PDB file of C-alpha atoms and ligand atoms in Angstrom:
ATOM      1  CA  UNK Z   1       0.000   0.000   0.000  1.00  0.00           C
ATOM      2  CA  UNK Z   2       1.727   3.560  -1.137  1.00  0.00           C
ATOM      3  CA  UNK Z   3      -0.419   5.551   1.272  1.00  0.00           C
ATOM      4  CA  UNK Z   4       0.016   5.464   5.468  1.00  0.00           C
ATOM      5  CA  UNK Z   5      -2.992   4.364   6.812  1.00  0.00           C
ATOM      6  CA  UNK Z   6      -3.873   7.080   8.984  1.00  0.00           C
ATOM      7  CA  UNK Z   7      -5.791   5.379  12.046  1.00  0.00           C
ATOM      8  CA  UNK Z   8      -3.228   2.518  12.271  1.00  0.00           C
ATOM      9  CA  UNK Z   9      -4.104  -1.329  13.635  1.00  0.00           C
ATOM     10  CA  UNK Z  10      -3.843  -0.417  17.043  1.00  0.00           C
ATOM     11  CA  UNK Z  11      -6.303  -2.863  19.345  1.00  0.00           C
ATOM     12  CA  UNK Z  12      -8.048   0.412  20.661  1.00  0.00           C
ATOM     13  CA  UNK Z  13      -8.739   1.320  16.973  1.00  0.00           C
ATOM     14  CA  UNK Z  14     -10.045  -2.157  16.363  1.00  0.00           C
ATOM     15  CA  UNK Z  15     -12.606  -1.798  19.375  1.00  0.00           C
ATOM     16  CA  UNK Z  16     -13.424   1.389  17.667  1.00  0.00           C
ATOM     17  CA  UNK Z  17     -14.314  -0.364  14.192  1.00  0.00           C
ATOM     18  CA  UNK Z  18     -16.777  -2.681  16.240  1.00  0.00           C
ATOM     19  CA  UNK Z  19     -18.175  -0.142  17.688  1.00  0.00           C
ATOM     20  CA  UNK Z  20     -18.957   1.961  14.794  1.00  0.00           C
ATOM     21  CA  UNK Z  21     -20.036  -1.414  13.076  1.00  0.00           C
ATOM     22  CA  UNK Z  22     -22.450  -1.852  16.240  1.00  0.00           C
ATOM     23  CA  UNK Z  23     -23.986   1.480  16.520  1.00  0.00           C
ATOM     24  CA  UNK Z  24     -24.665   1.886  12.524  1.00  0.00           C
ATOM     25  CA  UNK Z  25     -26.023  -1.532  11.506  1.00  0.00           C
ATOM     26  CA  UNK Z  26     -29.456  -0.880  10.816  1.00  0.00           C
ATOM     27  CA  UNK Z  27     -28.337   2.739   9.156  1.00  0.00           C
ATOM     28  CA  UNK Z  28     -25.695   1.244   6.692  1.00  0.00           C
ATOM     29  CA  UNK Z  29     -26.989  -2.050   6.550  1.00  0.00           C
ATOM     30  CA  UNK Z  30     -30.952  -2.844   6.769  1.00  0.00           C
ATOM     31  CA  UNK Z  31     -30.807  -2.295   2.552  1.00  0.00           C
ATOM     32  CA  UNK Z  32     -28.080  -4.721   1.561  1.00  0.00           C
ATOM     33  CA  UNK Z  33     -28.804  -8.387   0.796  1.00  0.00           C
ATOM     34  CA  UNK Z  34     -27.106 -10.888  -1.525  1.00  0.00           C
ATOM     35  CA  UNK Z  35     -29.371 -13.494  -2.883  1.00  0.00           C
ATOM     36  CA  UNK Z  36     -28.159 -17.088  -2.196  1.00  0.00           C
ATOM     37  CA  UNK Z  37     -25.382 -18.505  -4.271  1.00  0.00           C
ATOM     38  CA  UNK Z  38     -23.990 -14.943  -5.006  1.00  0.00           C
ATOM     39  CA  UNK Z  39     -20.389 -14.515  -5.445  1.00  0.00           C
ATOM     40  CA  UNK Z  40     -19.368 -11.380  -2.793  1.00  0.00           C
ATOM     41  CA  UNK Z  41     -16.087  -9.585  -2.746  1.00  0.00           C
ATOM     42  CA  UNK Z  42     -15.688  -7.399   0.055  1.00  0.00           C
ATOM     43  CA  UNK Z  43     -12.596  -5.091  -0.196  1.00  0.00           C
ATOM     44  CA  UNK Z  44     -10.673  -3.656   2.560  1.00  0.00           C
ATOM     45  CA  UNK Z  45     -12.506  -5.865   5.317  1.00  0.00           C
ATOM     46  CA  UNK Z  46     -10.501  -4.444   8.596  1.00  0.00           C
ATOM     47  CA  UNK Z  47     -11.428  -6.420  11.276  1.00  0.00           C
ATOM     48  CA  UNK Z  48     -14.293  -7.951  10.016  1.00  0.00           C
ATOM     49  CA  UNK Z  49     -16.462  -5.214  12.083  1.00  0.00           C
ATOM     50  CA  UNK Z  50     -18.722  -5.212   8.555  1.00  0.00           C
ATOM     51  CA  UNK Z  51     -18.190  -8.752   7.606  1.00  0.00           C
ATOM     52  CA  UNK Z  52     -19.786 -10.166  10.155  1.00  0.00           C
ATOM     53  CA  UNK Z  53     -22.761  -8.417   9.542  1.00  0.00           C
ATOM     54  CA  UNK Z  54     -22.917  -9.060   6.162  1.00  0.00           C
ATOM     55  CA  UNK Z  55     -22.570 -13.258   5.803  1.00  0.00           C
ATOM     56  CA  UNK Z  56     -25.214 -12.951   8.695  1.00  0.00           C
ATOM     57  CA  UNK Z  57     -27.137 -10.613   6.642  1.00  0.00           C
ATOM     58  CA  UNK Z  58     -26.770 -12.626   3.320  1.00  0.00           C
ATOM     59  CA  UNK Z  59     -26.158 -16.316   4.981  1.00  0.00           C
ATOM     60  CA  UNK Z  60     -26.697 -17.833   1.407  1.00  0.00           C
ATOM     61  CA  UNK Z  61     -24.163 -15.547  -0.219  1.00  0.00           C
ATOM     62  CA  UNK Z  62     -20.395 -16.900  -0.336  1.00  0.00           C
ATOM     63  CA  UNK Z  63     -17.917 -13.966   0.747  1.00  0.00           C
ATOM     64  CA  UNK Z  64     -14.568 -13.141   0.019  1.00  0.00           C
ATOM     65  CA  UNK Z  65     -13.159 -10.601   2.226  1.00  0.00           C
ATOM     66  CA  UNK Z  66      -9.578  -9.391   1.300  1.00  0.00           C
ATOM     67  CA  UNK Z  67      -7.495  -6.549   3.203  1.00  0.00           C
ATOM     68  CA  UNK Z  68      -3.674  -5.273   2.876  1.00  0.00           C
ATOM     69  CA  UNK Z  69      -3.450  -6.194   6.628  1.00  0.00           C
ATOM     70  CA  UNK Z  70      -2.250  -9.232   7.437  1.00  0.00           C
ATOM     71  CA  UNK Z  71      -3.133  -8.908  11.339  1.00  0.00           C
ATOM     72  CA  UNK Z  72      -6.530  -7.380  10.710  1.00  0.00           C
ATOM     73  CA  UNK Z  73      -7.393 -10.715   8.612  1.00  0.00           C
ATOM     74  CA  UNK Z  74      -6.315 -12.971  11.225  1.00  0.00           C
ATOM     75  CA  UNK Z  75      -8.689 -10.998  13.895  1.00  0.00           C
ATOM     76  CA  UNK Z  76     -11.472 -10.406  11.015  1.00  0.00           C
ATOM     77  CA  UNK Z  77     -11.247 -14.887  11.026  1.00  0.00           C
ATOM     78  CA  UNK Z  78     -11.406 -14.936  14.747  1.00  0.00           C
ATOM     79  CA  UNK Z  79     -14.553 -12.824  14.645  1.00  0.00           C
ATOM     80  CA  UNK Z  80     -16.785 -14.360  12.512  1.00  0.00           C
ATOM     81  CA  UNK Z  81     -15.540 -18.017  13.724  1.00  0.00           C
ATOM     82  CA  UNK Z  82     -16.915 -16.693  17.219  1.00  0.00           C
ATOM     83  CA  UNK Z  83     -19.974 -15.508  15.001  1.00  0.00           C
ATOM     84  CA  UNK Z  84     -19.958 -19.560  13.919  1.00  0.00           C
ATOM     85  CA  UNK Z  85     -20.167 -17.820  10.265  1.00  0.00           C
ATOM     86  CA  UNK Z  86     -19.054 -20.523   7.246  1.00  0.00           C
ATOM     87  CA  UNK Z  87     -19.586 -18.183   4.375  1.00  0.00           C
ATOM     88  CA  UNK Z  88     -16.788 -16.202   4.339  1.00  0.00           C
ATOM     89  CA  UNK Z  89     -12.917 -16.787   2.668  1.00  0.00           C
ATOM     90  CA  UNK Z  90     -10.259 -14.352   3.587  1.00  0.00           C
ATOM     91  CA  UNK Z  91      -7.276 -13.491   1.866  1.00  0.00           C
ATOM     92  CA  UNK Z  92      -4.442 -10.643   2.162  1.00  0.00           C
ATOM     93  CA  UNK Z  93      -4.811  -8.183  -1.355  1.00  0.00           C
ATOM     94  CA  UNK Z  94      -3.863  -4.853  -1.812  1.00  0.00           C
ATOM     95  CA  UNK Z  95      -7.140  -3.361  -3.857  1.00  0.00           C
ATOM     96  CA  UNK Z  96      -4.847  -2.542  -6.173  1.00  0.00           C
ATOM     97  CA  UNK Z  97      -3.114  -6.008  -6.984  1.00  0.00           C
ATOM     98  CA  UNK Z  98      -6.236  -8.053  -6.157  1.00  0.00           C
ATOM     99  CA  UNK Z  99      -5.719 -12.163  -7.269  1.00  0.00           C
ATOM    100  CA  UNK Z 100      -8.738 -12.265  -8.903  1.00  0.00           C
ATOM    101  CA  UNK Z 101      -9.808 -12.928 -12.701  1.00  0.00           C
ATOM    102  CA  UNK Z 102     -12.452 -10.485 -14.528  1.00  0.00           C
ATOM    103  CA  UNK Z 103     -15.967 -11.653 -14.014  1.00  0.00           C
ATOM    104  CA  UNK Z 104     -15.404 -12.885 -10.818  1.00  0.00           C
ATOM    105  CA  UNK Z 105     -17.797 -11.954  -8.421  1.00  0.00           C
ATOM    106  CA  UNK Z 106     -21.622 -11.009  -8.341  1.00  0.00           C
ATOM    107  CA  UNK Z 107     -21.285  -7.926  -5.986  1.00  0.00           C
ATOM    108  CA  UNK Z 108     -18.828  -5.931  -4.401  1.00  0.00           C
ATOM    109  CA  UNK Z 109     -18.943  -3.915  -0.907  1.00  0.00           C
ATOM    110  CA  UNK Z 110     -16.627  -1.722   0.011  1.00  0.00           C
ATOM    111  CA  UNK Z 111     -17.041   0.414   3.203  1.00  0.00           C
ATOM    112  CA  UNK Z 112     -14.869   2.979   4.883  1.00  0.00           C
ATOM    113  CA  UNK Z 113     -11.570   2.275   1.869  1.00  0.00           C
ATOM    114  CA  UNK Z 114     -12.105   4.828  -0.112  1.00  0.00           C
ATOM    115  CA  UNK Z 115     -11.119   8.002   2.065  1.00  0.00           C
ATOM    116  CA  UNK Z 116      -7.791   6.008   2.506  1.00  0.00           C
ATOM    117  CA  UNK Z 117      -6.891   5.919  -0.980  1.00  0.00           C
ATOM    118  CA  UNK Z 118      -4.862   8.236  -3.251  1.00  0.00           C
ATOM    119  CA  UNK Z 119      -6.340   7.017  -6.862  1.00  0.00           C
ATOM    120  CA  UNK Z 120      -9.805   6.083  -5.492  1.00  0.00           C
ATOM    121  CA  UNK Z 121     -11.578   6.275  -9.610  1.00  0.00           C
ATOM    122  CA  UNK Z 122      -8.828   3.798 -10.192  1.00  0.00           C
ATOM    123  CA  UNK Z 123      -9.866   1.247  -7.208  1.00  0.00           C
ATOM    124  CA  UNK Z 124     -13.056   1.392  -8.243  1.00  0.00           C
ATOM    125  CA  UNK Z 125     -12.665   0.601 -11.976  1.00  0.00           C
ATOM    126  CA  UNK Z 126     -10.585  -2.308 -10.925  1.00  0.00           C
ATOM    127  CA  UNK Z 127     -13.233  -3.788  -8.727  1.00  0.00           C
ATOM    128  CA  UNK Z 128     -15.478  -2.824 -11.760  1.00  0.00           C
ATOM    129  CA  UNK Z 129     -13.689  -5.086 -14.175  1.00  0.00           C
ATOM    130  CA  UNK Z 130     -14.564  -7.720 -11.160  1.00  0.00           C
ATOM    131  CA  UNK Z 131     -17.565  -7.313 -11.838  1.00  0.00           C
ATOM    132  CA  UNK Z 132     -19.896  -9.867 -13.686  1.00  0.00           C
ATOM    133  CA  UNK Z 133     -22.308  -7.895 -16.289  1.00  0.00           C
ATOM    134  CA  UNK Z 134     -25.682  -7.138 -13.787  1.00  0.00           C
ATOM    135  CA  UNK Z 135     -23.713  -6.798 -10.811  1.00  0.00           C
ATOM    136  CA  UNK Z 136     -23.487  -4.584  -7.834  1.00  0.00           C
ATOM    137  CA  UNK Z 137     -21.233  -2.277  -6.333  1.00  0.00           C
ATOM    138  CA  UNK Z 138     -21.886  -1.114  -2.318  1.00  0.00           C
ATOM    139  CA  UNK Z 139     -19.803   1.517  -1.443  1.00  0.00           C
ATOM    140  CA  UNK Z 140     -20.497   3.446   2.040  1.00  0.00           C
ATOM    141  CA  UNK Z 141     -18.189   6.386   3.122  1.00  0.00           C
ATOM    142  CA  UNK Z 142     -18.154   9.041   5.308  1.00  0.00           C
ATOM    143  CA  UNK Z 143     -17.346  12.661   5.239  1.00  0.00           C
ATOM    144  CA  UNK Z 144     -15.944  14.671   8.042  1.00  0.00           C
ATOM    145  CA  UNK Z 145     -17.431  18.305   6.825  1.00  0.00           C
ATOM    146  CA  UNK Z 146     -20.609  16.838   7.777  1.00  0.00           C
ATOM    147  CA  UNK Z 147     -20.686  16.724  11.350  1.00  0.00           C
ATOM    148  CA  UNK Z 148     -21.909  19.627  13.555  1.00  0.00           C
ATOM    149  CA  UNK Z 149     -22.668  19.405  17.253  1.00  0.00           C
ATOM    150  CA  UNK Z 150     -24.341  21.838  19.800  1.00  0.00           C
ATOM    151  CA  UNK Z 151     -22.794  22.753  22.255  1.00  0.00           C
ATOM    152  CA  UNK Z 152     -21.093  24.544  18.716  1.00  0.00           C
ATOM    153  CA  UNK Z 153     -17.000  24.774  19.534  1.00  0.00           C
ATOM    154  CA  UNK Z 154     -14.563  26.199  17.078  1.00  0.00           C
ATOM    155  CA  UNK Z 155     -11.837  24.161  19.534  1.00  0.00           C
ATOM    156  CA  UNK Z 156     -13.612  21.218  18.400  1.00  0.00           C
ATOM    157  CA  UNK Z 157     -13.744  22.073  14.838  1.00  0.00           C
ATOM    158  CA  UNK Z 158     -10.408  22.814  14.768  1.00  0.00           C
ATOM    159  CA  UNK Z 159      -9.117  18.919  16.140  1.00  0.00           C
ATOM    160  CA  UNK Z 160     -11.378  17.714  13.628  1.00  0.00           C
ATOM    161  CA  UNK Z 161      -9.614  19.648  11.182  1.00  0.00           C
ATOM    162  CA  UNK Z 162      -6.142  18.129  11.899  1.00  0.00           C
ATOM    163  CA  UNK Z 163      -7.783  14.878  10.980  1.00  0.00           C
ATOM    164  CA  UNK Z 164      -8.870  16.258   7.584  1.00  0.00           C
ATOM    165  CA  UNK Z 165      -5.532  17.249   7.050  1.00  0.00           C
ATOM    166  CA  UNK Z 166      -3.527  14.460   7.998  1.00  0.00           C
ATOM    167  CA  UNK Z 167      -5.832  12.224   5.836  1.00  0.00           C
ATOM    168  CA  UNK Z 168      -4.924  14.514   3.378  1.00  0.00           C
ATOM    169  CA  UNK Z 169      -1.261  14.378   3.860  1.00  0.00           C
ATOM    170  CA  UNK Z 170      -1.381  10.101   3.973  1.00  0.00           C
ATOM    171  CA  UNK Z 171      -3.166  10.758   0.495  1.00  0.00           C
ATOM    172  CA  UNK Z 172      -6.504  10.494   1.642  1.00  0.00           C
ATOM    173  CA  UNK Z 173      -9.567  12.195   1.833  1.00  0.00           C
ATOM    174  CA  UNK Z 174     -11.728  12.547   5.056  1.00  0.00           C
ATOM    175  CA  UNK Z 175     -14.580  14.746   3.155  1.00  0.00           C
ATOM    176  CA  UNK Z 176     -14.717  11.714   0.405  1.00  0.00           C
ATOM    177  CA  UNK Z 177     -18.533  11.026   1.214  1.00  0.00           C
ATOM    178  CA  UNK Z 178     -19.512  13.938  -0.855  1.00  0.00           C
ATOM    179  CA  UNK Z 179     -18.262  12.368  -3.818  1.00  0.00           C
ATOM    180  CA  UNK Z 180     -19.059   9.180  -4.482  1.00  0.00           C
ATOM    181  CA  UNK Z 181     -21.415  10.168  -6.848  1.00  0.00           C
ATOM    182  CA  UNK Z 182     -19.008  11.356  -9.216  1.00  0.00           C
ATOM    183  CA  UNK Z 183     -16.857   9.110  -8.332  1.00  0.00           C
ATOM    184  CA  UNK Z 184     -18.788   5.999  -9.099  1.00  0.00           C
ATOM    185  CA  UNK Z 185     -19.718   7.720 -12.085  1.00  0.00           C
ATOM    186  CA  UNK Z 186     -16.138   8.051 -13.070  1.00  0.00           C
ATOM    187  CA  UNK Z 187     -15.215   4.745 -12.573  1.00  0.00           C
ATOM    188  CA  UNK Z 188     -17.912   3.844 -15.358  1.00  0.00           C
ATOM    189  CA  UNK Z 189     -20.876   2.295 -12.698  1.00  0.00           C
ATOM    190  CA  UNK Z 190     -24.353   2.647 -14.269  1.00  0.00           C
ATOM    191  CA  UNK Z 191     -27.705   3.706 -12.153  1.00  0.00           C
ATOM    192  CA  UNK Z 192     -25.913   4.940  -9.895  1.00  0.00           C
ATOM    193  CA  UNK Z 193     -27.726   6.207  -6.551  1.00  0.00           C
ATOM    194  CA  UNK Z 194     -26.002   7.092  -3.491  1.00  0.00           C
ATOM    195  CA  UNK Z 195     -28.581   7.816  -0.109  1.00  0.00           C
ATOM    196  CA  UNK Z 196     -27.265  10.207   2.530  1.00  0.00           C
ATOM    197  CA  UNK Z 197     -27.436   8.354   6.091  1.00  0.00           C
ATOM    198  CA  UNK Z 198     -27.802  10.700   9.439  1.00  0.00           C
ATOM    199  CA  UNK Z 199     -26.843  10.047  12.261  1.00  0.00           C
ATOM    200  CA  UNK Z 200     -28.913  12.195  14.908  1.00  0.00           C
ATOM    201  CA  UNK Z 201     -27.480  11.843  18.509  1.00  0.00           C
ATOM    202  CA  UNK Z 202     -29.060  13.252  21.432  1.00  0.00           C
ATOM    203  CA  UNK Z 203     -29.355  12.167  25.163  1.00  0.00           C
ATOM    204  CA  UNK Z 204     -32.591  10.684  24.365  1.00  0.00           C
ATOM    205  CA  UNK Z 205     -30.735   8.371  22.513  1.00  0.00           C
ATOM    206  CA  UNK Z 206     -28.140   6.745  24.938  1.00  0.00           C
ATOM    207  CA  UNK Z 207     -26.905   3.952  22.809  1.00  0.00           C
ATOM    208  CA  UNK Z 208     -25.856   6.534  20.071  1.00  0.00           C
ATOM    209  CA  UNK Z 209     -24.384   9.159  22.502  1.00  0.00           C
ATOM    210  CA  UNK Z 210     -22.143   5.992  24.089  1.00  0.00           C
ATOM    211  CA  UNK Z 211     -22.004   4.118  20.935  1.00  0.00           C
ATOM    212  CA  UNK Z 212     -21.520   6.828  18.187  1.00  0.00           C
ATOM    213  CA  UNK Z 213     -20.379  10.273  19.182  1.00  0.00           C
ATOM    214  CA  UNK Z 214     -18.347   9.018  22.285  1.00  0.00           C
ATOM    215  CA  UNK Z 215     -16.840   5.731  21.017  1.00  0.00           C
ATOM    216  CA  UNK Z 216     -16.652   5.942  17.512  1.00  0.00           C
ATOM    217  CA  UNK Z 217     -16.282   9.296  16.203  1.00  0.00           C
ATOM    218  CA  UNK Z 218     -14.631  10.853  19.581  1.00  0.00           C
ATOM    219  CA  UNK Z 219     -12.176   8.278  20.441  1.00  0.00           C
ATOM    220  CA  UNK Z 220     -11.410   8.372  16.648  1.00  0.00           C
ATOM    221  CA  UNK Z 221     -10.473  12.324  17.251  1.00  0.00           C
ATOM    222  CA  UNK Z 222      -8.848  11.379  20.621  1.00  0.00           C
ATOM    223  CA  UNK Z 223      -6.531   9.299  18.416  1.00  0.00           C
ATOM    224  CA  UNK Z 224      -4.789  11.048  16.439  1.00  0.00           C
ATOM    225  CA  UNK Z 225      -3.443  13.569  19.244  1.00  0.00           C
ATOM    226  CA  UNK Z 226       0.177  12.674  19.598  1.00  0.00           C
ATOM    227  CA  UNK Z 227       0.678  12.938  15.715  1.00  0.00           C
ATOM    228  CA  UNK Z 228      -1.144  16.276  14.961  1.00  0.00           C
ATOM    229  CA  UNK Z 229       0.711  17.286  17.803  1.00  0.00           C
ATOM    230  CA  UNK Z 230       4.177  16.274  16.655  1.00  0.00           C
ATOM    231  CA  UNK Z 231       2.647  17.556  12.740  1.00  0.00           C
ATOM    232  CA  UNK Z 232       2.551  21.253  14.088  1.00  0.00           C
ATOM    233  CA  UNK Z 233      -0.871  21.352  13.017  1.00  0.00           C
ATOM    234  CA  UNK Z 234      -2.000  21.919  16.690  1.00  0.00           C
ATOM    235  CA  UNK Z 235      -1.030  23.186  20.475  1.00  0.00           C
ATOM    236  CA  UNK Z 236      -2.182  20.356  23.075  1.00  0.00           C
ATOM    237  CA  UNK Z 237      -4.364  22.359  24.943  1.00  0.00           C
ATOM    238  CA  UNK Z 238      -6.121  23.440  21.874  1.00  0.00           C
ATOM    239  CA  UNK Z 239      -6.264  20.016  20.621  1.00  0.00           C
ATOM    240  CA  UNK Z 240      -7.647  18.581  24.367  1.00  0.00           C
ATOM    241  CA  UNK Z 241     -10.084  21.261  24.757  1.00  0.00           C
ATOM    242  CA  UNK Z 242     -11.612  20.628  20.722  1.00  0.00           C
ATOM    243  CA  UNK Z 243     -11.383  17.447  22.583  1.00  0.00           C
ATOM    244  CA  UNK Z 244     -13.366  18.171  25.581  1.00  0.00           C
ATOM    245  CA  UNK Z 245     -16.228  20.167  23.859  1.00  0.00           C
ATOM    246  CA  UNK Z 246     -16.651  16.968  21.790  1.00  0.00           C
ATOM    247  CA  UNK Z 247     -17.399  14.965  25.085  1.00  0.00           C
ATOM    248  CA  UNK Z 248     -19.354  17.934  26.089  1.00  0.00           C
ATOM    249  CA  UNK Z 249     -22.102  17.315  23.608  1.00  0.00           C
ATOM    250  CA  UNK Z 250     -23.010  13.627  24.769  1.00  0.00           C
ATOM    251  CA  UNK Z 251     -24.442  15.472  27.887  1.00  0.00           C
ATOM    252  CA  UNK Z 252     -27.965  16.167  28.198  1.00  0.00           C
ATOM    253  CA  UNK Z 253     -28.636  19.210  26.432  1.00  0.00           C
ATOM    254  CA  UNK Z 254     -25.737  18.307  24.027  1.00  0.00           C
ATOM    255  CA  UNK Z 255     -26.418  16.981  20.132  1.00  0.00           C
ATOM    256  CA  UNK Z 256     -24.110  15.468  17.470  1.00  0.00           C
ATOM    257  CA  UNK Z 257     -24.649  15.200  13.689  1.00  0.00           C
ATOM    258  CA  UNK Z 258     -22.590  13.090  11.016  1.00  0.00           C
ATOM    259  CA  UNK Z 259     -23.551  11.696   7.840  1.00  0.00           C
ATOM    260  CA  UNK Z 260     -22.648   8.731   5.880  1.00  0.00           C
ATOM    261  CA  UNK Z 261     -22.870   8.228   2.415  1.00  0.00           C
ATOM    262  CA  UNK Z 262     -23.951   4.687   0.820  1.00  0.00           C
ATOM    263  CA  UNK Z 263     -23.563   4.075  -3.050  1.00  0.00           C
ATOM    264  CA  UNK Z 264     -24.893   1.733  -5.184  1.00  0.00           C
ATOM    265  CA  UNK Z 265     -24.098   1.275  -8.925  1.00  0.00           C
ATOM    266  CA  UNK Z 266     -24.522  -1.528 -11.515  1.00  0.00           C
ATOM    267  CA  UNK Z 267     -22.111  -3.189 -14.394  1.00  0.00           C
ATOM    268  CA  UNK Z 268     -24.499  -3.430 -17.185  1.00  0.00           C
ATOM    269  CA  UNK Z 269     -24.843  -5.566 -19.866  1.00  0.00           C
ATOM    270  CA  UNK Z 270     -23.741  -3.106 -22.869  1.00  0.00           C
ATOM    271  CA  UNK Z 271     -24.759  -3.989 -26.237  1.00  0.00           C
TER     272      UNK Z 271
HETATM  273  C1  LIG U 301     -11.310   2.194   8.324  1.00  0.00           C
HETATM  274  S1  LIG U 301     -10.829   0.537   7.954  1.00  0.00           S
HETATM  275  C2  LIG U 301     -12.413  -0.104   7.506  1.00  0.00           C
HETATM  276  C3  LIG U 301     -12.517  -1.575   7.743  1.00  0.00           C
HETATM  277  C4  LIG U 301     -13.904  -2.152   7.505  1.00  0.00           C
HETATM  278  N1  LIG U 301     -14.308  -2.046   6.116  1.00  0.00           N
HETATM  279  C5  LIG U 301     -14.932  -1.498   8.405  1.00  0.00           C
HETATM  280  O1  LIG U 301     -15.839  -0.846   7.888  1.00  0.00           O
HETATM  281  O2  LIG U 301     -14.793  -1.623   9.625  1.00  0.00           O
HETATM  282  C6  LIG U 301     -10.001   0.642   6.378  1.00  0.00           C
HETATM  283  C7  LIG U 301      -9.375  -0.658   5.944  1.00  0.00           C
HETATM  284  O3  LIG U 301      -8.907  -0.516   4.608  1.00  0.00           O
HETATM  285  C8  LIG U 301      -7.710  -1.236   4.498  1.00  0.00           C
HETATM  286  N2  LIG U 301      -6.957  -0.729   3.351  1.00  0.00           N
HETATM  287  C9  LIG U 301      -6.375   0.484   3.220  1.00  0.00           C
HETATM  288  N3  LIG U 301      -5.754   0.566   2.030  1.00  0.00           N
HETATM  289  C10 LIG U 301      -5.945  -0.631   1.401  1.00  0.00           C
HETATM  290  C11 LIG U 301      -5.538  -1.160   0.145  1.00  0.00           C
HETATM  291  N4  LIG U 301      -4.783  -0.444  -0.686  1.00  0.00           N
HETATM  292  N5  LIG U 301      -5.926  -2.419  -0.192  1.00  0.00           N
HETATM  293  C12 LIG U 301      -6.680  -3.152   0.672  1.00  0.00           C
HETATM  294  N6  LIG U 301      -7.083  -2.694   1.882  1.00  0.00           N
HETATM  295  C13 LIG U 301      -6.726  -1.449   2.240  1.00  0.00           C
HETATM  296  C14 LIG U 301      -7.007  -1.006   5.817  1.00  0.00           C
HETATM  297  O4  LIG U 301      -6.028  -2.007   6.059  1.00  0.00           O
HETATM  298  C15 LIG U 301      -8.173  -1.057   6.779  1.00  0.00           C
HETATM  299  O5  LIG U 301      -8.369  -2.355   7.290  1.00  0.00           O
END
């Protein structure tokens, strides 16, 4: 992989991915379903925080989940042999060096892979070429410029802001849900549609305030402190009280806002 991944394989990171899986199943998933006997490649597994949810999802389907990580492979196979799942392969493939022939699989899914890549049109014409003729592409990102909180806090902003930046540093792109549109339309994908997909937190909602703006999208933030840090992009305090004003809106008069982005496109049959 040319590009540093930005949030690393730490363990804590890892609980993060389930945790984001956890909170947004019904959000990113209640629409996807592979018929039985369908071919799925899933790119850029992780942990298996998705793939668990799919082969449950689809338990007909036959997945192959790939990833450039090694380690997250080996703890994406622990996971869904606790899950007693027997519909999913794993290998280790860099998205853009997959083993695969043309015509290989019936859909694709791809979540959270995208804002990590440099050449993103290109990853996505590859997987097309996977593609048999009436097949799917899922593709779910998000897109940092989306969330906005109240308590408002320009401290908070601002740490959210160093991880735009050092996405876009490592070659990514943290505000990448905005365009997968274009993107997918780039890559060639036909009927495309792409559905925006809130997520409204308030204390009314305690799963979401622990699950969502605490654990996932926090503790995200909360993660990349020593490295903005030694970056330049930010003073400590101003990074820990951006920090702070993010905890400060799981309270009770508090409310966070982020949206994901879910596309699906089709390979057609062209005359
Ligand atoms: C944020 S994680 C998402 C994991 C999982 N899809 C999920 O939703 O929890 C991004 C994953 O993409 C993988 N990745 C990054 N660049 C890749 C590449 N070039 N080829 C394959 N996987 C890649 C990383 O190793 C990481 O596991």
């Amino acid at each position: 992989m040319n590009e540093t991944y930005v949030h690393g394989y730490h363990p804590r990171e890892n609980e993060r991915l389930q945790d984001q899986a956890r909170t947004l199943v019904d959000l990113l998933h209640s629409d996807t379903a592979y018929p039985g006997g369908s071919m799925v490649l899933e790119v850029g597994c992780g942990v298996g925080a998705q793939t668990v949810t799919l082969a449950q999802r689809s338990p007909d389907a036959r997945f192959t989940s790939v990833d450039v990580s090694a380690d997250s492979i080996a703890e994406a196979k622990r996971r869904t042999d606790r899950a007693g799942l027997t519909n999913v392969e794993f290998g280790q493939a860099d998205i853009f060096a997959l083993p695969f022939n043309g015509e290989s699989f019936d859909h694709v899914f791809v979540c959270f892979v995208l804002e990590h890549l440099s050449r993103p049109v290109e990853a996505l014409a590859i997987l097309k070429r996977l593609l048999r003729s009436g097949g799917t592409i899922t593709v779910i990102e998000g897109d940092h410029g989306s969330t906005y909180f109240h308590p408002d806090s320009p401290a908070a902003h601002a740490a959210i802001q160093c991880q735009v930046t050092m996405q876009r540093e490592a070659g990514g792109n943290a505000l990448i849900g905005r365009q997968l549109y274009p993107l997918m339309v780039a890559a060639g994908f036909d009927v495309v549609r792409v559905s925006p997909r809130m997520v409204y937190v308030d204390s009314s909602r305690p799963d979401l305030v622990d699950g969502f703006t605490r654990k996932t999208f926090t503790t995200m933030i909360e993660g990349i402190r020593e490295s903005a840090i030694a970056a330049g992009l930010i003073e400590p305090e101003s990074f820990d009280a951006g920090v702070h004003d993010l905890h400060r809106t799981t309270e009770a008069d508090g409310v966070f806002c982020y949206t994901f982005f879910k596309g699906v496109g089709e390979k057609r049959r062209h005359a």
